[in-house]
Coordinates of C-alpha atoms in Angstrom, one line a residue:
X162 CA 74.1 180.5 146.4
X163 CA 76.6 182.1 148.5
X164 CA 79.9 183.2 147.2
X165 CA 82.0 180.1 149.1
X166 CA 79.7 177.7 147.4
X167 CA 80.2 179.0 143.8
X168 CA 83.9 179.1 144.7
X169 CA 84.3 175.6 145.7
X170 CA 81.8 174.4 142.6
X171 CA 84.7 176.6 140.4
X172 CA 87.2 175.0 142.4
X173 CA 85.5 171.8 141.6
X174 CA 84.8 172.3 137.5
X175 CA 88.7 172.8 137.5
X176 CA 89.7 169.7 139.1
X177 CA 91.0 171.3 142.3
X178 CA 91.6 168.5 144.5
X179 CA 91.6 170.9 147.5
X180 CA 88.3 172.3 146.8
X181 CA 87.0 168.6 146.6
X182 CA 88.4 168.4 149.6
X183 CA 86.7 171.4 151.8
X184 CA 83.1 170.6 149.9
X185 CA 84.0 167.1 151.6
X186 CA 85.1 168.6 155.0
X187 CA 82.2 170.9 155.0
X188 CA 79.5 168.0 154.8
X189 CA 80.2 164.4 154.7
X190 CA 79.3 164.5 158.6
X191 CA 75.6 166.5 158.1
X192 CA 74.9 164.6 155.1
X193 CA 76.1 161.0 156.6
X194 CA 73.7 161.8 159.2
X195 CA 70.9 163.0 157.1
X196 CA 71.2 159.2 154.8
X197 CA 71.4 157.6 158.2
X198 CA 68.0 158.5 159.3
X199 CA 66.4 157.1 155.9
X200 CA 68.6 154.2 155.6
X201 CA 69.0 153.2 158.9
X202 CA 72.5 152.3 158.5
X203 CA 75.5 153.7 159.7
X204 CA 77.5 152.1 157.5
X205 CA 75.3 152.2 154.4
X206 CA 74.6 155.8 154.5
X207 CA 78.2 156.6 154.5
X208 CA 78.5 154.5 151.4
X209 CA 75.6 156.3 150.1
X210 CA 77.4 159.8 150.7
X211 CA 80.6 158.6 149.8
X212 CA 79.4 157.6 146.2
X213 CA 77.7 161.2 146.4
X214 CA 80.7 162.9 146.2
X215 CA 82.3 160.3 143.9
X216 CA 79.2 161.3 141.0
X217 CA 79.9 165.0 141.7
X218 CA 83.8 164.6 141.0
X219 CA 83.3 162.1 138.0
X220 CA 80.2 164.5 137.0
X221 CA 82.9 167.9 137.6
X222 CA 83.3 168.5 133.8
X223 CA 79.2 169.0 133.4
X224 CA 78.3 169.8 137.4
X225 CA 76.0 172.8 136.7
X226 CA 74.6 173.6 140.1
X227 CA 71.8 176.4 140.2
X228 CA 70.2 176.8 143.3
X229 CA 72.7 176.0 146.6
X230 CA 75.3 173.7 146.5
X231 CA 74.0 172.4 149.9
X232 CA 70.5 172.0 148.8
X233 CA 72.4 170.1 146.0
X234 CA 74.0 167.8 148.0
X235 CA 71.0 166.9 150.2
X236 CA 69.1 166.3 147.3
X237 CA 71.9 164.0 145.7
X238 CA 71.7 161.5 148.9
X239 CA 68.2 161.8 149.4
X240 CA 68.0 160.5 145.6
X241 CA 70.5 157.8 146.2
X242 CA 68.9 156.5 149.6
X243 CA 65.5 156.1 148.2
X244 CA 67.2 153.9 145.2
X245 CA 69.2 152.2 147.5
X246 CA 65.5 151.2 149.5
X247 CA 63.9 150.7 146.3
X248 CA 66.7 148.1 144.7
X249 CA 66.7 146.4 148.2
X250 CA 63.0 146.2 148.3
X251 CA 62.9 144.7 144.6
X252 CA 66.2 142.4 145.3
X253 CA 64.5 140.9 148.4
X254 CA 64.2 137.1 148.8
X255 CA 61.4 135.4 150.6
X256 CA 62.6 132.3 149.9
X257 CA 59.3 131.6 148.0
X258 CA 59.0 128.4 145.3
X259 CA 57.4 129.2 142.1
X260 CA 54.4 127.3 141.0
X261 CA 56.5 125.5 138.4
X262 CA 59.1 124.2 140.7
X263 CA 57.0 123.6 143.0
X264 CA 54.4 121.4 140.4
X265 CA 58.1 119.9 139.5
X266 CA 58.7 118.6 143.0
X267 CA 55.4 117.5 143.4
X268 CA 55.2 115.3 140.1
X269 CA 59.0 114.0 141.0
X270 CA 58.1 112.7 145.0
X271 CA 54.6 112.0 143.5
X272 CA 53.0 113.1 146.4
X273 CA 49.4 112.7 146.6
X274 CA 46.8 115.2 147.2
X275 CA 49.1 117.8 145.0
X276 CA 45.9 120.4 144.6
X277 CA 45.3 121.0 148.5
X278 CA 49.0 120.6 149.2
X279 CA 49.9 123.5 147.0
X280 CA 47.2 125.7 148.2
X281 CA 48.7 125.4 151.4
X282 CA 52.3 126.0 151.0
X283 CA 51.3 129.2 148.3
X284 CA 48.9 130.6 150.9
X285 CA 51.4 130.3 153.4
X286 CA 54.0 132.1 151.4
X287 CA 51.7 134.6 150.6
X288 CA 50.8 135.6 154.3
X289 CA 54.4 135.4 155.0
X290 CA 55.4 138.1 152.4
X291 CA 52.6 139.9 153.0
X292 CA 53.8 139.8 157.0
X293 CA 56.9 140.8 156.3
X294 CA 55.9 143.8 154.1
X295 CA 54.0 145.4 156.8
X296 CA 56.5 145.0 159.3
X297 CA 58.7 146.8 156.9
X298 CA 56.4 149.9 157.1
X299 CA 57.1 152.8 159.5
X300 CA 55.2 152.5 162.5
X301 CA 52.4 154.8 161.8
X302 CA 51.5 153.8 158.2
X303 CA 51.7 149.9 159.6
X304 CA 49.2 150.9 162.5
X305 CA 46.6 152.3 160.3
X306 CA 47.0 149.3 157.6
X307 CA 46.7 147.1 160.4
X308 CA 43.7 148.8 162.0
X309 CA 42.0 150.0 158.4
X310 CA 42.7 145.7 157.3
X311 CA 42.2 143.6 160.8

């Protein structure tokens, strides 16, 4: 670590606003653009960076930094993106009916034929998620699904 970097950590630890401020100047643009290409998002990844250096001033009192402050940094959004892509991968909705509603519906319109009905709509449910989680994959690790599957 170079001697700016523990300056502006010190600077930091002491609740020196203007410290905050350069270690903001210095890299919201680099690491805005490094969440951008794993989000995808202009507007996401600066939310990502922006709550970034929100946890390091909240965090200031216990911010123990030992290899660069840079490397930190990175690290930090890198962190934060892949959660962000995790919790939107888990919060997804596919709009699929589970099989007790669905058994619901099918007992109140008594509709006849309930086994082969069902077997349809789940199937189709099932492709469709499963559709939409390969199109979610980058282009290469799609490909070879799709070639090492179909």
């Amino acid at each position: 670590m170079d001697q700016i970097e523990i300056e502006i950590i010190k600077g930091i630890q002491a609740a020196n606003q203007k410290s905050f401020g350069y270690l903001i100047q210095l890299y919201f643009n680099p690491i805005t653009l490094y969440a951008k290409s794993i989000v995808l998002d202009a507007e996401l990844a600066r939310e990502i960076v922006q709550d970034v250096f929100l946890k390091i001033w909240n965090n200031r009192d216990t911010l123990e930094i030992k290899s660069s402050l840079k490397s930190y940094i990175y690290q930090m959004t890198h962190n934060l993106c892949i959660d962000h892509l995790r919790n939107r991968a888990g919060k997804k909705n596919l709009n699929l009916i589970s099989y007790d509603d669905l058994a619901m519906r099918l007992e109140v319109f008594e509709l006849e034929d309930h086994d082969s009905f069902f077997d349809k709509l789940f199937s189709e449910q099932i492709e469709l998620a499963i559709h939409h989680a390969i199109e979610e994959l980058p282009e290469q690790c799609r490909e070879v699904f799709v070639l090492s599957r179909y």
